[in-house]
Amino acid sequence: TRYYNNVVFVIKNNSLYNLELKLQAFAYDESGNVIEIAEKTEYIIGSGNTKALEVSFNEKPYSYSYKISVSPSSYSSGYKNLKVESSISGKNAIINMTNNGSQTIKYAYAYVIFKKGNTVTDFDSTIIGDVNSEIQPGKTEFNQISTYSEFDNIEIYYECRY
């Protein structure tokens, strides 16, 4: 989905493996010439998980295309052990994550797409965890993501690793 000079991709890992993903997005002008290339690498997308990624261009493209390449991740995903809840308060998305597993979760990220109806108005991400960026077994950690854009609903995607 495109908004402003940005493109948000929602990508599902349908494989049986945890993957590392490299995304290349190509921006085109009206004549079909490539005017910019944006890249994004994600080091873990757990098997069966869905993740949102954003790329930003310096100028608003007339159109865009993309290429995705994947390889096995060197990380283990813990997303299946997270219970994620959210609420909206004013211009904020409040997110809490509970570690229902037996291992400490590291680097739990929340990716939030802000929408007005079906239109994307903003995207942001944050890490959720204690001062060491961890969520201990049985513990709940909170964070918020704020926007100045108008929105009436959000989509949340998340990932973490052991």
Short mmCIF file of the C-alpha atoms (twelve columns), coordinates in Angstrom:
data_MODEL
# 
_entry.id   MODEL 
# 
loop_
_atom_site.group_PDB 
_atom_site.id 
_atom_site.type_symbol 
_atom_site.label_atom_id 
_atom_site.label_alt_id 
_atom_site.label_comp_id 
_atom_site.label_asym_id 
_atom_site.label_seq_id 
_atom_site.Cartn_x 
_atom_site.Cartn_y 
_atom_site.Cartn_z 
_atom_site.pdbx_PDB_model_num 
ATOM 1   C CA . THR A 1   0.000   0.000   0.000   1 
ATOM 2   C CA . ARG A 2   1.374   3.404   -0.962  1 
ATOM 3   C CA . TYR A 3   1.018   6.602   1.084   1 
ATOM 4   C CA . TYR A 4   2.992   9.840   0.753   1 
ATOM 5   C CA . ASN A 5   6.469   8.779   -0.489  1 
ATOM 6   C CA . ASN A 6   6.267   5.437   1.311   1 
ATOM 7   C CA . VAL A 7   5.163   1.918   0.493   1 
ATOM 8   C CA . VAL A 8   4.068   -0.581  3.159   1 
ATOM 9   C CA . PHE A 9   4.346   -4.269  2.342   1 
ATOM 10  C CA . VAL A 10  2.535   -6.955  4.336   1 
ATOM 11  C CA . ILE A 11  4.411   -10.224 3.831   1 
ATOM 12  C CA . LYS A 12  3.459   -13.696 5.067   1 
ATOM 13  C CA . ASN A 13  6.010   -16.471 5.497   1 
ATOM 14  C CA . ASN A 14  4.175   -19.554 4.210   1 
ATOM 15  C CA . SER A 15  7.230   -21.759 4.459   1 
ATOM 16  C CA . LEU A 16  8.137   -24.255 7.177   1 
ATOM 17  C CA . TYR A 17  11.295  -22.286 8.001   1 
ATOM 18  C CA . ASN A 18  12.255  -19.052 9.734   1 
ATOM 19  C CA . LEU A 19  13.455  -16.716 7.011   1 
ATOM 20  C CA . GLU A 20  15.638  -13.674 6.488   1 
ATOM 21  C CA . LEU A 21  14.119  -11.390 3.879   1 
ATOM 22  C CA . LYS A 22  15.618  -8.765  1.589   1 
ATOM 23  C CA . LEU A 23  13.182  -6.428  -0.147  1 
ATOM 24  C CA . GLN A 24  14.168  -4.127  -2.999  1 
ATOM 25  C CA . ALA A 25  11.588  -1.573  -4.122  1 
ATOM 26  C CA . PHE A 26  11.957  0.355   -7.365  1 
ATOM 27  C CA . ALA A 27  10.344  3.773   -7.891  1 
ATOM 28  C CA . TYR A 28  9.445   4.846   -11.428 1 
ATOM 29  C CA . ASP A 29  8.618   8.171   -13.036 1 
ATOM 30  C CA . GLU A 30  5.799   8.656   -15.562 1 
ATOM 31  C CA . SER A 31  8.087   7.534   -18.416 1 
ATOM 32  C CA . GLY A 32  8.850   4.227   -16.705 1 
ATOM 33  C CA . ASN A 33  12.402  5.129   -15.711 1 
ATOM 34  C CA . VAL A 34  13.750  3.961   -12.365 1 
ATOM 35  C CA . ILE A 35  14.262  7.081   -10.248 1 
ATOM 36  C CA . GLU A 36  15.135  5.461   -6.928  1 
ATOM 37  C CA . ILE A 37  15.740  2.111   -5.236  1 
ATOM 38  C CA . ALA A 38  14.924  1.485   -1.581  1 
ATOM 39  C CA . GLU A 39  16.031  -1.621  0.307   1 
ATOM 40  C CA . LYS A 40  14.959  -3.236  3.552   1 
ATOM 41  C CA . THR A 41  16.345  -6.336  5.271   1 
ATOM 42  C CA . GLU A 42  14.485  -8.239  7.983   1 
ATOM 43  C CA . TYR A 43  16.562  -10.838 9.813   1 
ATOM 44  C CA . ILE A 44  13.690  -12.965 11.091  1 
ATOM 45  C CA . ILE A 45  10.205  -13.731 9.841   1 
ATOM 46  C CA . GLY A 46  8.991   -16.803 11.668  1 
ATOM 47  C CA . SER A 47  7.387   -19.699 9.839   1 
ATOM 48  C CA . GLY A 48  3.691   -18.855 9.463   1 
ATOM 49  C CA . ASN A 49  4.106   -15.257 10.632  1 
ATOM 50  C CA . THR A 50  3.017   -12.101 8.811   1 
ATOM 51  C CA . LYS A 51  5.079   -8.934  9.013   1 
ATOM 52  C CA . ALA A 52  4.706   -5.366  7.764   1 
ATOM 53  C CA . LEU A 53  7.670   -3.575  6.199   1 
ATOM 54  C CA . GLU A 54  7.983   -0.014  4.994   1 
ATOM 55  C CA . VAL A 55  10.275  1.542   2.416   1 
ATOM 56  C CA . SER A 56  10.553  5.273   1.854   1 
ATOM 57  C CA . PHE A 57  11.439  7.153   -1.295  1 
ATOM 58  C CA . ASN A 58  12.729  10.729  -1.524  1 
ATOM 59  C CA . GLU A 59  10.042  11.530  -4.096  1 
ATOM 60  C CA . LYS A 60  6.543   10.162  -4.545  1 
ATOM 61  C CA . PRO A 61  6.822   7.545   -7.281  1 
ATOM 62  C CA . TYR A 62  4.440   7.438   -10.202 1 
ATOM 63  C CA . SER A 63  4.547   3.648   -9.819  1 
ATOM 64  C CA . TYR A 64  6.698   1.050   -8.113  1 
ATOM 65  C CA . SER A 65  7.714   -2.586  -8.307  1 
ATOM 66  C CA . TYR A 66  9.591   -4.819  -5.928  1 
ATOM 67  C CA . LYS A 67  11.756  -7.897  -5.641  1 
ATOM 68  C CA . ILE A 68  11.966  -10.160 -2.602  1 
ATOM 69  C CA . SER A 69  14.709  -12.651 -1.853  1 
ATOM 70  C CA . VAL A 70  14.810  -14.968 1.151   1 
ATOM 71  C CA . SER A 71  17.333  -17.175 2.897   1 
ATOM 72  C CA . PRO A 72  17.273  -19.217 6.113   1 
ATOM 73  C CA . SER A 73  17.429  -17.044 9.225   1 
ATOM 74  C CA . SER A 74  20.097  -17.606 11.840  1 
ATOM 75  C CA . TYR A 75  17.525  -16.628 14.505  1 
ATOM 76  C CA . SER A 76  14.699  -18.554 16.156  1 
ATOM 77  C CA . SER A 77  11.320  -16.817 16.154  1 
ATOM 78  C CA . GLY A 78  9.313   -16.571 19.360  1 
ATOM 79  C CA . TYR A 79  6.205   -14.910 17.934  1 
ATOM 80  C CA . LYS A 80  3.991   -17.933 18.660  1 
ATOM 81  C CA . ASN A 81  4.636   -17.453 22.390  1 
ATOM 82  C CA . LEU A 82  3.529   -13.818 22.413  1 
ATOM 83  C CA . LYS A 83  0.064   -12.692 23.382  1 
ATOM 84  C CA . VAL A 84  -0.450  -9.251  21.850  1 
ATOM 85  C CA . GLU A 85  -3.211  -6.819  22.781  1 
ATOM 86  C CA . SER A 86  -3.770  -3.273  21.621  1 
ATOM 87  C CA . SER A 87  -5.997  -0.279  22.124  1 
ATOM 88  C CA . ILE A 88  -6.340  3.187   20.651  1 
ATOM 89  C CA . SER A 89  -6.106  6.261   22.860  1 
ATOM 90  C CA . GLY A 90  -6.283  9.575   21.012  1 
ATOM 91  C CA . LYS A 91  -3.356  9.628   18.568  1 
ATOM 92  C CA . ASN A 92  -1.723  6.582   20.166  1 
ATOM 93  C CA . ALA A 93  -1.713  2.855   19.597  1 
ATOM 94  C CA . ILE A 94  -1.078  1.216   22.983  1 
ATOM 95  C CA . ILE A 95  0.452   -2.242  22.636  1 
ATOM 96  C CA . ASN A 96  1.134   -4.833  25.297  1 
ATOM 97  C CA . MET A 97  2.919   -8.123  24.772  1 
ATOM 98  C CA . THR A 98  2.910   -11.064 27.170  1 
ATOM 99  C CA . ASN A 99  5.521   -13.799 26.928  1 
ATOM 100 C CA . ASN A 100 3.585   -17.057 27.371  1 
ATOM 101 C CA . GLY A 101 6.666   -19.176 26.705  1 
ATOM 102 C CA . SER A 102 9.430   -20.495 28.935  1 
ATOM 103 C CA . GLN A 103 12.327  -18.632 27.267  1 
ATOM 104 C CA . THR A 104 13.221  -14.951 27.431  1 
ATOM 105 C CA . ILE A 105 12.097  -13.150 24.269  1 
ATOM 106 C CA . LYS A 106 14.491  -10.616 22.792  1 
ATOM 107 C CA . TYR A 107 13.771  -7.719  20.486  1 
ATOM 108 C CA . ALA A 108 9.989   -7.933  20.274  1 
ATOM 109 C CA . TYR A 109 8.925   -5.478  17.588  1 
ATOM 110 C CA . ALA A 110 5.444   -4.187  16.896  1 
ATOM 111 C CA . TYR A 111 4.674   -2.824  13.426  1 
ATOM 112 C CA . VAL A 112 1.561   -0.646  13.272  1 
ATOM 113 C CA . ILE A 113 -0.333  0.423   10.160  1 
ATOM 114 C CA . PHE A 114 -2.622  3.373   10.881  1 
ATOM 115 C CA . LYS A 115 -5.673  3.506   8.614   1 
ATOM 116 C CA . LYS A 116 -8.626  5.795   7.968   1 
ATOM 117 C CA . GLY A 117 -11.210 3.361   6.654   1 
ATOM 118 C CA . ASN A 118 -9.182  1.221   4.234   1 
ATOM 119 C CA . THR A 119 -6.634  3.945   3.448   1 
ATOM 120 C CA . VAL A 120 -3.170  3.799   5.031   1 
ATOM 121 C CA . THR A 121 -2.313  7.115   6.680   1 
ATOM 122 C CA . ASP A 122 0.860   6.213   8.580   1 
ATOM 123 C CA . PHE A 123 3.181   3.388   9.608   1 
ATOM 124 C CA . ASP A 124 5.576   3.040   12.496  1 
ATOM 125 C CA . SER A 125 7.280   0.409   14.593  1 
ATOM 126 C CA . THR A 126 8.647   0.122   18.091  1 
ATOM 127 C CA . ILE A 127 10.467  -2.346  20.257  1 
ATOM 128 C CA . ILE A 128 8.581   -3.629  23.272  1 
ATOM 129 C CA . GLY A 129 10.473  -4.898  26.276  1 
ATOM 130 C CA . ASP A 130 12.276  -4.024  29.466  1 
ATOM 131 C CA . VAL A 131 15.467  -1.913  29.642  1 
ATOM 132 C CA . ASN A 132 17.359  -4.824  28.042  1 
ATOM 133 C CA . SER A 133 14.828  -5.125  25.183  1 
ATOM 134 C CA . GLU A 134 13.585  -8.434  26.603  1 
ATOM 135 C CA . ILE A 135 10.302  -9.896  27.785  1 
ATOM 136 C CA . GLN A 136 10.799  -12.428 30.545  1 
ATOM 137 C CA . PRO A 137 8.630   -15.595 30.708  1 
ATOM 138 C CA . GLY A 138 5.201   -14.767 32.161  1 
ATOM 139 C CA . LYS A 139 5.795   -11.013 32.022  1 
ATOM 140 C CA . THR A 140 3.929   -8.309  30.102  1 
ATOM 141 C CA . GLU A 141 5.603   -5.235  28.629  1 
ATOM 142 C CA . PHE A 142 3.938   -2.133  27.141  1 
ATOM 143 C CA . ASN A 143 4.754   0.611   24.657  1 
ATOM 144 C CA . GLN A 144 2.929   3.070   22.452  1 
ATOM 145 C CA . ILE A 145 3.238   4.349   18.919  1 
ATOM 146 C CA . SER A 146 1.943   7.828   18.157  1 
ATOM 147 C CA . THR A 147 0.948   9.501   14.906  1 
ATOM 148 C CA . TYR A 148 -0.144  12.936  13.775  1 
ATOM 149 C CA . SER A 149 -2.166  11.383  10.945  1 
ATOM 150 C CA . GLU A 150 -5.909  10.880  11.083  1 
ATOM 151 C CA . PHE A 151 -6.898  7.249   11.673  1 
ATOM 152 C CA . ASP A 152 -9.809  5.186   12.930  1 
ATOM 153 C CA . ASN A 153 -8.263  1.708   12.973  1 
ATOM 154 C CA . ILE A 154 -4.906  -0.031  13.156  1 
ATOM 155 C CA . GLU A 155 -3.316  -3.249  11.997  1 
ATOM 156 C CA . ILE A 156 -0.570  -4.701  14.186  1 
ATOM 157 C CA . TYR A 157 2.095   -7.166  13.112  1 
ATOM 158 C CA . TYR A 158 4.874   -8.383  15.357  1 
ATOM 159 C CA . GLU A 159 8.013   -10.474 15.524  1 
ATOM 160 C CA . CYS A 160 10.625  -11.412 18.094  1 
ATOM 161 C CA . ARG A 161 13.487  -13.817 18.556  1 
ATOM 162 C CA . TYR A 162 15.210  -15.966 21.116  1 
# 
